[in-house]
Coordinates of C-alpha atoms in Angstrom, one line a residue:
M1 CA 65.3 99.4 -0.6
R2 CA 61.9 97.8 0.0
A3 CA 61.3 95.0 2.5
S4 CA 61.9 91.5 1.0
F5 CA 58.3 90.5 1.4
A6 CA 57.0 93.4 -0.7
R7 CA 56.8 91.4 -3.9
L8 CA 53.3 92.1 -5.2
T9 CA 52.4 94.3 -8.2
I10 CA 49.4 96.5 -8.5
V11 CA 48.2 98.3 -11.6
R12 CA 47.4 102.0 -11.3
L13 CA 44.4 103.0 -13.5
R14 CA 44.2 106.7 -14.4
Y15 CA 41.0 107.6 -16.3
P16 CA 41.1 110.7 -18.5
K17 CA 39.1 113.8 -17.7
R18 CA 36.4 115.4 -19.8
V19 CA 34.3 118.6 -19.5
D20 CA 30.6 118.1 -18.6
R21 CA 28.6 121.3 -18.5
G22 CA 31.6 123.4 -17.7
T23 CA 32.9 121.1 -15.0
E24 CA 35.9 118.7 -15.4
V25 CA 34.9 115.2 -14.4
T26 CA 36.6 111.8 -14.7
D27 CA 35.5 109.8 -17.7
Y28 CA 35.1 106.2 -16.5
T29 CA 33.8 105.1 -19.9
A30 CA 37.2 105.8 -21.5
V31 CA 40.2 103.5 -21.5
P32 CA 42.5 104.3 -18.5
D33 CA 46.2 104.9 -18.6
E34 CA 47.8 101.8 -16.9
L35 CA 51.0 101.7 -14.9
D36 CA 52.4 98.7 -13.1
I37 CA 53.7 99.5 -9.6
K38 CA 56.0 96.7 -8.4
R39 CA 57.4 95.9 -5.0
C40 CA 54.1 96.5 -3.1
W41 CA 52.5 94.9 -0.2
Y42 CA 48.8 94.8 0.5
E43 CA 46.4 93.5 3.2
P44 CA 42.6 93.3 3.2
T45 CA 40.7 95.8 5.4
S46 CA 37.6 94.9 7.2
S47 CA 34.4 94.4 5.1
V48 CA 31.0 95.9 5.6
E49 CA 27.7 94.4 4.6
D50 CA 24.6 96.6 4.0
T51 CA 21.5 94.6 4.5
D52 CA 18.9 97.3 4.2
A53 CA 16.7 95.8 1.5
R54 CA 19.7 94.8 -0.7
S55 CA 22.8 92.8 -0.6
A56 CA 25.9 95.0 -0.8
V57 CA 29.4 94.4 0.5
L58 CA 32.2 96.9 0.8
T59 CA 35.7 95.4 0.7
G60 CA 39.1 97.0 0.4
Y61 CA 42.9 96.9 0.9
T62 CA 45.6 98.9 2.7
V63 CA 48.5 99.1 0.2
D64 CA 52.1 100.0 0.8
A65 CA 53.8 101.0 -2.4
P66 CA 57.3 102.2 -3.1
S67 CA 58.2 105.8 -2.2
G68 CA 57.4 108.1 -5.1
A69 CA 54.7 105.8 -6.6
D70 CA 52.5 107.8 -9.0
I71 CA 49.1 107.4 -7.4
V72 CA 46.6 110.1 -6.6
A73 CA 43.1 110.1 -4.9
S74 CA 41.2 110.1 -8.2
D75 CA 42.9 106.9 -9.5
H76 CA 41.7 103.4 -9.4
V77 CA 44.0 100.4 -8.9
R78 CA 43.8 96.8 -10.0
I79 CA 44.7 94.3 -7.2
A80 CA 44.8 90.6 -8.0
G81 CA 42.8 91.3 -11.2
V82 CA 40.0 93.3 -9.5
E83 CA 39.5 97.1 -9.9
H84 CA 39.2 99.2 -6.7
E85 CA 38.9 102.9 -6.1
V86 CA 41.6 104.8 -4.2
D87 CA 39.9 106.0 -1.0
G88 CA 41.3 109.3 0.0
Q89 CA 44.7 110.8 -0.7
P90 CA 47.7 108.4 -0.7
L91 CA 50.2 109.4 2.1
D92 CA 54.0 109.4 2.1
I93 CA 55.2 107.4 5.0
P94 CA 58.8 108.1 6.0
S95 CA 61.0 105.6 7.8
P96 CA 63.5 106.7 10.4
T97 CA 66.4 105.6 8.2
G98 CA 64.9 106.5 4.9
V99 CA 65.4 102.9 3.7
L100 CA 61.8 101.8 4.1
D101 CA 59.9 105.0 2.9
S102 CA 56.6 104.2 1.3
V103 CA 53.3 105.5 0.0
R104 CA 50.3 104.1 1.8
L105 CA 46.8 104.1 0.3
T106 CA 43.5 102.6 1.1
T107 CA 41.1 101.1 -1.5
K108 CA 37.4 100.3 -1.6
R109 CA 35.1 98.3 -3.8
W110 CA 31.3 98.0 -3.5
E111 CA 29.6 94.9 -4.8
G112 CA 25.9 94.2 -4.9

C-alpha cells in the first residue's frame, strides 16, 4: 500500500538497443517502449548552472515509485511532460513493515 499522497504518474521510456561496430548501444533515434508507472511521488533536486562561456542548467528529480517498478539505469522517464535521464541504478527501499516499500531513483536533464 502506497502512501495516500503518492498520486503522480511517470512514464518509463525504454529505448531499443542496436549494434554499432560490434558494441551494443542505446538507439535514442528510435521510438521507445512506454510504460505508465502510477502511484509515484517526486520532488525536485537542486539545480546547477554552468556559466563557462555558455548557459547550461542541470535539473532533476528524486522519484519514489512503487516496489517492483520496472525501471533500470539505462531508461529515461517522462515527468510532467518532460523527458529526463535516469541517473544511476534505481534502488529498492524497504520499509520496516513492508507496507511502504519503494523504488527510488534520481533523474537529470541538461538544458542549454
